[in-house]
Tab-separated table of C-alpha atoms and ligand atoms in Angstrom:
chain	number	residue	atom	x	y	z
N	1468	MET	CA	26.039	-2.022	-15.722
N	1469	SER	CA	23.165	-4.134	-14.457
N	1470	ALA	CA	21.030	-2.854	-11.627
N	1471	GLN	CA	20.714	-4.332	-8.155
N	1472	ILE	CA	17.352	-6.131	-7.989
N	1473	ILE	CA	15.453	-5.022	-4.890
N	1474	SER	CA	13.439	-8.063	-3.872
N	1475	GLY	CA	10.201	-7.035	-2.191
N	1476	THR	CA	9.554	-10.705	-1.511
N	1477	GLU	CA	12.739	-10.994	0.575
N	1478	ILE	CA	12.296	-7.700	2.414
N	1479	ALA	CA	8.629	-8.496	3.134
N	1480	THR	CA	9.693	-11.855	4.583
N	1481	GLN	CA	12.117	-10.046	6.936
N	1482	LEU	CA	9.373	-7.619	7.908
N	1483	ARG	CA	6.896	-10.439	8.565
N	1484	THR	CA	9.450	-12.301	10.676
N	1485	ASP	CA	9.991	-9.140	12.754
N	1486	LEU	CA	6.231	-8.689	13.053
N	1487	ALA	CA	5.621	-12.290	14.134
N	1488	ARG	CA	8.096	-11.711	16.972
N	1489	GLU	CA	6.386	-8.451	17.934
N	1490	VAL	CA	2.911	-10.027	17.811
N	1491	ALA	CA	4.090	-12.905	20.030
N	1492	ALA	CA	5.443	-10.393	22.576
N	1493	LEU	CA	2.149	-8.465	22.506
N	1494	ALA	CA	0.187	-11.699	22.980
N	1495	ASP	CA	2.251	-12.339	26.131
N	1496	GLU	CA	0.991	-8.962	27.361
N	1497	GLY	CA	-2.582	-10.045	26.573
N	1498	LEU	CA	-3.000	-8.066	23.354
N	1499	VAL	CA	-3.803	-10.008	20.166
N	1500	PRO	CA	-4.030	-7.628	17.190
N	1501	GLY	CA	-7.224	-8.225	15.219
N	1502	LEU	CA	-7.872	-7.468	11.532
N	1503	ALA	CA	-11.308	-7.596	9.892
N	1504	THR	CA	-11.594	-7.652	6.118
N	1505	VAL	CA	-14.909	-6.882	4.480
N	1506	LEU	CA	-15.530	-8.221	0.984
N	1507	VAL	CA	-18.678	-7.246	-0.873
N	1508	GLY	CA	-19.546	-9.318	-3.937
N	1509	GLU	CA	-17.714	-12.020	-5.812
N	1510	ASP	CA	-15.050	-10.226	-7.843
N	1511	PRO	CA	-12.329	-12.909	-8.224
N	1512	ALA	CA	-9.398	-10.477	-8.004
N	1513	SER	CA	-10.799	-8.857	-4.835
N	1514	ARG	CA	-11.475	-12.290	-3.328
N	1515	ALA	CA	-7.891	-13.360	-4.093
N	1516	TYR	CA	-6.437	-10.167	-2.503
N	1517	VAL	CA	-8.556	-10.527	0.632
N	1518	GLY	CA	-7.622	-14.197	0.933
N	1519	MET	CA	-3.905	-13.337	0.697
N	1520	LYS	CA	-4.262	-10.626	3.337
N	1521	ASN	CA	-6.037	-12.947	5.780
N	1522	ARG	CA	-3.532	-15.761	5.297
N	1523	ALA	CA	-0.625	-13.354	5.769
N	1524	ALA	CA	-2.255	-12.002	8.956
N	1525	ALA	CA	-2.779	-15.480	10.396
N	1526	GLU	CA	0.846	-16.412	9.627
N	1527	VAL	CA	2.215	-13.669	11.893
N	1528	GLY	CA	-0.299	-14.411	14.651
N	1529	ILE	CA	-2.799	-11.621	13.946
N	1530	HIS	CA	-6.396	-12.653	14.606
N	1531	SER	CA	-8.162	-12.230	11.269
N	1532	ARG	CA	-11.849	-12.216	10.453
N	1533	GLN	CA	-13.154	-12.210	6.885
N	1534	ILE	CA	-16.668	-10.902	6.387
N	1535	ASP	CA	-18.214	-11.883	3.062
N	1536	LEU	CA	-21.284	-9.948	2.047
N	1537	PRO	CA	-23.546	-10.297	-1.004
N	1538	ARG	CA	-23.114	-7.962	-3.974
N	1539	ASP	CA	-26.651	-6.605	-3.589
N	1540	ILE	CA	-26.246	-5.673	0.092
N	1541	ASP	CA	-28.114	-2.553	1.122
N	1542	GLU	CA	-25.836	0.435	1.895
N	1543	GLU	CA	-27.370	0.885	5.381
N	1544	GLU	CA	-26.765	-2.760	6.223
N	1545	LEU	CA	-23.129	-2.539	5.094
N	1546	LEU	CA	-22.716	0.623	7.153
N	1547	GLY	CA	-24.154	-1.235	10.158
N	1548	ARG	CA	-21.632	-4.059	9.707
N	1549	VAL	CA	-18.718	-1.607	9.566
N	1550	GLU	CA	-20.047	0.236	12.644
N	1551	GLY	CA	-20.262	-3.118	14.446
N	1552	LEU	CA	-16.572	-3.752	13.721
N	1553	ALA	CA	-15.751	-0.191	14.750
N	1554	ALA	CA	-17.205	-0.939	18.200
N	1555	ASP	CA	-15.672	-4.430	18.533
N	1556	PRO	CA	-12.734	-4.365	20.990
N	1557	ALA	CA	-11.167	-7.523	19.458
N	1558	ILE	CA	-10.773	-5.743	16.112
N	1559	HIS	CA	-8.020	-3.134	15.717
N	1560	GLY	CA	-7.916	-2.869	11.940
N	1561	ILE	CA	-10.790	-2.715	9.447
N	1562	LEU	CA	-10.224	-3.078	5.749
N	1563	VAL	CA	-13.076	-2.707	3.278
N	1564	GLN	CA	-11.904	-4.161	-0.022
N	1565	LEU	CA	-12.358	-1.690	-2.866
N	1566	PRO	CA	-13.966	-1.153	-5.282
N	1567	LEU	CA	-17.442	-1.475	-3.759
N	1568	PRO	CA	-20.248	-2.321	-6.173
N	1569	ASP	CA	-22.541	0.431	-7.476
N	1570	PRO	CA	-24.544	2.206	-6.119
N	1571	ILE	CA	-22.837	1.995	-2.719
N	1572	ASP	CA	-21.258	5.279	-1.650
N	1573	GLU	CA	-17.658	4.236	-1.049
N	1574	ALA	CA	-16.684	7.468	0.717
N	1575	ARG	CA	-19.559	7.090	3.207
N	1576	ILE	CA	-18.559	3.514	4.069
N	1577	LEU	CA	-14.867	4.402	4.456
N	1578	ALA	CA	-15.750	7.361	6.679
N	1579	ALA	CA	-17.487	4.932	9.077
N	1580	ILE	CA	-14.152	3.277	9.866
N	1581	PRO	CA	-12.708	5.073	12.916
N	1582	PRO	CA	-9.359	6.689	12.017
N	1583	GLY	CA	-7.654	4.582	14.698
N	1584	LYS	CA	-8.769	1.355	12.951
N	1585	ASP	CA	-8.226	2.613	9.405
N	1586	VAL	CA	-5.349	0.275	8.469
N	1587	ASP	CA	-5.625	1.260	4.788
N	1588	GLY	CA	-4.947	4.884	5.761
N	1589	PHE	CA	-7.713	6.272	3.542
N	1590	HIS	CA	-9.807	8.092	6.176
N	1591	PRO	CA	-9.738	11.876	5.610
N	1592	VAL	CA	-8.438	12.406	9.157
N	1593	ASN	CA	-5.455	10.134	8.505
N	1594	VAL	CA	-4.886	11.609	5.043
N	1595	GLY	CA	-4.957	15.102	6.533
N	1596	ARG	CA	-2.651	14.297	9.439
N	1597	LEU	CA	-0.198	12.537	7.118
N	1598	SER	CA	-0.110	15.536	4.816
N	1599	GLN	CA	0.600	17.715	7.880
N	1600	GLY	CA	3.658	15.540	8.505
N	1601	ALA	CA	2.415	13.463	11.461
N	1602	HIS	CA	4.333	10.291	12.257
N	1603	ASP	CA	1.791	8.724	14.643
N	1604	VAL	CA	-0.682	8.134	11.830
N	1605	LEU	CA	-1.903	5.117	9.857
N	1606	ALA	CA	-0.531	5.676	6.335
N	1607	PRO	CA	-1.567	3.865	3.140
N	1608	CYS	CA	0.107	0.466	2.782
N	1609	THR	CA	1.661	0.658	-0.694
N	1610	PRO	CA	3.603	3.914	-0.230
N	1611	ARG	CA	4.540	3.020	3.333
N	1612	GLY	CA	5.819	-0.329	2.088
N	1613	ILE	CA	7.889	1.473	-0.548
N	1614	VAL	CA	9.553	3.679	2.081
N	1615	GLU	CA	10.349	0.566	4.134
N	1616	MET	CA	11.751	-1.153	1.051
N	1617	LEU	CA	13.947	1.838	0.164
N	1618	VAL	CA	15.342	2.128	3.669
N	1619	ARG	CA	15.890	-1.610	4.160
N	1620	SER	CA	17.644	-1.945	0.778
N	1621	GLY	CA	20.098	0.855	1.590
N	1622	HIS	CA	18.431	3.621	-0.436
N	1623	ASP	CA	17.309	6.023	2.269
N	1624	PRO	CA	15.388	8.821	0.494
N	1625	ALA	CA	16.699	11.550	2.830
N	1626	GLY	CA	18.254	14.360	0.815
N	1627	ARG	CA	17.571	12.593	-2.501
N	1628	GLU	CA	15.618	13.939	-5.454
N	1629	VAL	CA	12.536	11.718	-5.860
N	1630	VAL	CA	10.128	11.835	-8.798
N	1631	ILE	CA	6.769	10.099	-8.379
N	1632	VAL	CA	4.816	9.407	-11.560
N	1633	GLY	CA	1.088	9.208	-10.711
N	1634	ARG	CA	-1.056	11.292	-8.343
N	1635	SER	CA	-3.688	8.821	-7.096
N	1636	ASN	CA	-5.017	8.896	-3.550
N	1637	ILE	CA	-3.834	5.321	-3.025
N	1638	VAL	CA	-0.235	5.656	-4.190
N	1639	GLY	CA	1.116	8.931	-5.629
N	1640	ARG	CA	-0.222	11.528	-3.185
N	1641	PRO	CA	0.435	9.645	0.076
N	1642	MET	CA	3.843	8.643	-1.341
N	1643	ALA	CA	4.680	12.336	-1.665
N	1644	SER	CA	3.422	13.068	1.868
N	1645	LEU	CA	5.536	10.266	3.369
N	1646	LEU	CA	8.696	11.293	1.549
N	1647	LEU	CA	8.219	14.942	2.537
N	1648	ARG	CA	7.892	14.199	6.252
N	1649	ARG	CA	10.737	15.260	8.482
N	1650	GLY	CA	12.800	12.417	9.905
N	1651	ALA	CA	12.966	8.674	9.320
N	1652	GLY	CA	11.996	7.603	5.813
N	1653	GLY	CA	11.380	11.199	4.698
N	1654	ASP	CA	13.378	14.377	4.067
N	1655	ALA	CA	13.386	13.875	0.293
N	1656	THR	CA	12.968	16.556	-2.370
N	1657	VAL	CA	9.773	15.449	-4.086
N	1658	THR	CA	8.223	16.058	-7.504
N	1659	VAL	CA	4.909	14.503	-8.547
N	1660	ALA	CA	4.283	14.027	-12.288
N	1661	HIS	CA	1.055	12.880	-13.967
N	1662	SER	CA	-0.724	12.585	-17.295
N	1663	ARG	CA	-0.617	16.354	-17.871
N	1664	THR	CA	3.138	16.611	-17.342
N	1665	PRO	CA	4.392	17.749	-20.790
N	1666	ASP	CA	7.881	16.195	-20.947
N	1667	LEU	CA	7.885	13.321	-18.481
N	1668	GLY	CA	11.373	12.140	-19.412
N	1669	ALA	CA	12.879	15.553	-18.647
N	1670	VAL	CA	11.382	15.316	-15.145
N	1671	THR	CA	12.237	11.679	-14.388
N	1672	ARG	CA	15.846	12.114	-15.618
N	1673	ARG	CA	16.442	14.497	-12.695
N	1674	ALA	CA	15.585	11.840	-10.149
N	1675	ASP	CA	17.860	9.843	-7.860
N	1676	ILE	CA	14.764	7.728	-7.138
N	1677	VAL	CA	11.858	7.284	-9.595
N	1678	ILE	CA	8.590	5.757	-8.384
N	1679	VAL	CA	6.152	4.844	-11.160
N	1680	ALA	CA	2.471	4.241	-10.327
N	1681	VAL	CA	0.519	4.675	-13.536
N	1682	GLY	CA	-0.988	1.356	-14.624
N	1683	ARG	CA	0.411	1.302	-18.156
N	1684	PRO	CA	3.250	-0.986	-19.313
N	1685	GLY	CA	6.284	0.753	-20.803
N	1686	THR	CA	5.607	4.125	-19.143
N	1687	LEU	CA	9.229	4.458	-18.006
N	1688	THR	CA	11.821	3.668	-20.645
N	1689	ALA	CA	15.613	3.570	-20.371
N	1690	ASP	CA	16.127	7.043	-21.872
N	1691	MET	CA	13.989	8.519	-19.061
N	1692	VAL	CA	16.289	7.307	-16.282
N	1693	LYS	CA	19.456	8.919	-14.921
N	1694	PRO	CA	22.289	6.367	-14.855
N	1695	GLY	CA	22.504	4.788	-11.407
N	1696	ALA	CA	19.018	5.889	-10.287
N	1697	VAL	CA	16.785	3.709	-8.103
N	1698	VAL	CA	13.579	2.664	-9.904
N	1699	ILE	CA	10.482	1.517	-8.015
N	1700	ASP	CA	7.795	-0.037	-10.212
N	1701	VAL	CA	4.351	0.022	-8.593
N	1702	GLY	CA	2.337	-0.894	-11.694
N	1703	VAL	CA	0.582	-4.227	-12.023
N	1704	ASN	CA	-0.656	-4.858	-15.562
N	1705	ARG	CA	-1.934	-7.968	-17.253
N	1706	VAL	CA	-0.522	-8.480	-20.738
N	1707	ASP	CA	-1.574	-11.265	-23.096
N	1708	ASP	CA	0.926	-14.096	-23.272
N	1709	PRO	CA	-0.295	-17.246	-24.997
N	1710	SER	CA	2.880	-19.062	-23.925
N	1711	THR	CA	1.680	-19.087	-20.294
N	1712	GLU	CA	-0.923	-21.430	-18.846
N	1713	LYS	CA	-3.251	-18.557	-17.914
N	1714	GLY	CA	-2.790	-16.810	-21.266
N	1715	TYR	CA	-1.418	-13.666	-19.619
N	1716	ARG	CA	1.437	-12.496	-17.449
N	1717	LEU	CA	1.873	-9.626	-15.002
N	1718	THR	CA	4.148	-6.745	-15.814
N	1719	GLY	CA	4.886	-3.381	-14.264
N	1720	ASP	CA	4.953	0.151	-15.683
N	1721	VAL	CA	8.698	0.074	-16.313
N	1722	ASP	CA	10.459	-1.297	-19.383
N	1723	PHE	CA	12.312	-3.648	-17.034
N	1724	GLU	CA	15.085	-5.176	-19.167
N	1725	ALA	CA	16.172	-1.899	-20.788
N	1726	VAL	CA	15.897	0.202	-17.605
N	1727	ARG	CA	17.779	-2.414	-15.640
N	1728	ALA	CA	20.832	-1.738	-17.831
N	1729	VAL	CA	20.823	1.958	-16.841
N	1730	ALA	CA	19.486	2.034	-13.274
N	1731	GLY	CA	21.470	1.420	-10.097
N	1732	ALA	CA	18.657	-0.575	-8.489
N	1733	ILE	CA	15.195	-1.682	-9.598
N	1734	THR	CA	12.177	-3.567	-8.269
N	1735	PRO	CA	10.717	-6.472	-10.274
N	1736	VAL	CA	7.036	-7.136	-11.001
N	1737	PRO	CA	5.893	-9.444	-9.566
N	1738	GLY	CA	7.964	-9.762	-6.398
N	1739	GLY	CA	8.600	-6.058	-5.762
N	1740	VAL	CA	6.116	-3.606	-4.309
N	1741	GLY	CA	3.203	-6.100	-4.061
N	1742	PRO	CA	4.534	-8.236	-1.177
N	1743	MET	CA	5.537	-5.062	0.686
N	1744	THR	CA	1.957	-3.759	0.502
N	1745	ILE	CA	0.602	-6.829	2.278
N	1746	ALA	CA	3.374	-6.888	4.895
N	1747	THR	CA	2.678	-3.215	5.623
N	1748	LEU	CA	-1.012	-3.923	6.169
N	1749	LEU	CA	0.039	-6.307	8.944
N	1750	SER	CA	2.410	-3.709	10.328
N	1751	ASN	CA	-0.390	-1.115	10.321
N	1752	THR	CA	-2.660	-3.537	12.189
N	1753	VAL	CA	-0.041	-4.009	14.906
N	1754	GLN	CA	0.494	-0.225	15.066
N	1755	ALA	CA	-3.288	0.278	15.383
N	1756	ALA	CA	-3.544	-2.296	18.183
N	1757	ARG	CA	-0.746	-0.601	20.126
N	1758	SER	CA	-2.195	2.892	19.629
N	1759	LEU	CA	-5.718	1.839	20.616
N	1760	ARG	CA	-4.367	0.198	23.774
N	1761	GLU	CA	-2.442	3.375	24.558
N	1762	ALA	CA	-5.510	5.540	23.906
N	1763	GLY	CA	-7.556	3.232	26.183
N	1764	ARG	CA	-5.000	3.648	28.983
N	1765	ASN	CA	-4.979	7.406	28.576
N	1766	GLY	CA	-8.739	7.603	28.289
N	1767	THR	CA	-8.364	9.205	24.851
N	1768	SER	CA	-9.402	7.946	21.463
N	1769	ARG	CA	-8.681	8.967	17.915
F	2604	LIG	P1	-4.723	5.460	-10.895
F	2604	LIG	O1	-5.310	5.056	-12.199
F	2604	LIG	O2	-5.621	5.876	-9.791
F	2604	LIG	O3	-3.675	6.623	-11.140
F	2604	LIG	C1	-2.779	6.581	-12.204
F	2604	LIG	C2	-1.981	7.855	-12.256
F	2604	LIG	O4	-1.100	7.768	-13.373
F	2604	LIG	C3	-2.824	9.112	-12.433
F	2604	LIG	O5	-2.394	10.113	-11.549
F	2604	LIG	C4	-2.572	9.517	-13.888
F	2604	LIG	O6	-2.556	10.900	-14.097
F	2604	LIG	C5	-1.164	8.987	-14.104
F	2604	LIG	N1	-0.909	8.741	-15.524
F	2604	LIG	C6	-1.682	8.096	-16.418
F	2604	LIG	N2	-1.099	8.087	-17.622
F	2604	LIG	C7	0.069	8.762	-17.504
F	2604	LIG	C8	1.108	9.090	-18.397
F	2604	LIG	N3	1.062	8.729	-19.660
F	2604	LIG	N4	2.156	9.786	-17.920
F	2604	LIG	C9	2.216	10.157	-16.629
F	2604	LIG	N5	1.245	9.865	-15.732
F	2604	LIG	C10	0.199	9.171	-16.160
F	2604	LIG	O7	-3.805	4.224	-10.472
F	2604	LIG	P2	-3.263	3.744	-9.025
F	2604	LIG	O8	-2.359	4.767	-8.452
F	2604	LIG	O9	-4.338	3.198	-8.210
F	2604	LIG	O10	-2.369	2.496	-9.507
F	2604	LIG	C11	-1.293	2.662	-10.406
F	2604	LIG	C12	-0.728	1.287	-10.725
F	2604	LIG	O11	-0.212	0.725	-9.542
F	2604	LIG	C13	-1.754	0.275	-11.252
F	2604	LIG	O12	-1.108	-0.579	-12.178
F	2604	LIG	C14	-2.127	-0.516	-10.014
F	2604	LIG	O13	-2.551	-1.821	-10.330
F	2604	LIG	C15	-0.807	-0.547	-9.292
F	2604	LIG	N6	-0.922	-0.720	-7.845
F	2604	LIG	C16	-0.128	-1.683	-7.280
F	2604	LIG	C17	-0.167	-1.892	-5.938
F	2604	LIG	C18	0.732	-2.917	-5.356
F	2604	LIG	O14	0.584	-3.245	-4.188
F	2604	LIG	N7	1.676	-3.460	-6.095
F	2604	LIG	C19	-1.082	-1.156	-5.060
F	2604	LIG	C20	-1.812	-0.097	-5.733
F	2604	LIG	C21	-1.730	0.088	-7.092
F	2604	LIG	P3	-3.895	11.824	-13.952
F	2604	LIG	O15	-4.101	11.996	-12.483
F	2604	LIG	O16	-3.521	13.065	-14.652
F	2604	LIG	O17	-4.997	11.050	-14.618
């Protein structure tokens, strides 16, 4: 048996096409969703990510603004810039690219983003509401993109046994909250494993769907997968490869070739979860623009 390959690239393209249509309809109503990205310092990987996000936003018609700030920016000044964006009515989504350089207090900067503009879904209010099961909440992009990918590829998690490997605030924990919600995209039976889980294989072998977000190649091997299971590989790891021009290649956390022979469906790296994360950021920005307009009409704000 060879698994179905779930192409995040293809599903993200569908999602972006749908979004472009939605953004055009909103523009006709006089609402142009706006996304601001804040990049502090010159880290090449962060610069590349922010560039991709802005290009993707522009392609679907979202107004995007990139704010580049020097590495040695004073924390108060950075806070002032974020507060300025928080008050700007043309901006509906604010993304501060992490990690921020030392000694800036990341939590303090993120807390200055109003929950309604928190398109990364990291604000404690959004994290709390998501874990309470709210649906009208901005949820972190990677796990939300994974839910979308599962549903759109015919693997609705409802009623399925899902094992998540990794308990980070960016992937594992919000992934569990999303899958536990009642209703669309949720209703799964969820287990979260981590580095202190004694026999990881015994846990993952129970799963109809395994989601691996660890950051170590070869974490999930073929013997750890139930035949026919769906395998979602979140990991992005650089491994040396002198045969490539750059001297390295990207690989996930899953032993792809061997697991592919056992699984029912599997995501590749690259071309799996990554494109979904960016498409979901755009989707969150559109959701934020709609909600802020609604809150403005009702005279409420969140
Ligand atoms: P973190 O380092 O924050 O978390 C890793 C998690 O894996 C931790 O919970 C850790 O457990 C667990 N872990 C480590 N070793 C083992 C092990 N041997 N067995 C079981 N669990 C283990 O990573 P992130 O969640 O931020 O990212 C994970 C991966 O996903 C990275 O490769 C990252 O690059 C990638 N990623 C990809 C994205 C995309 O869009 N494609 C987006 C975000 C991340 P413990 O808590 O006990 O330490």
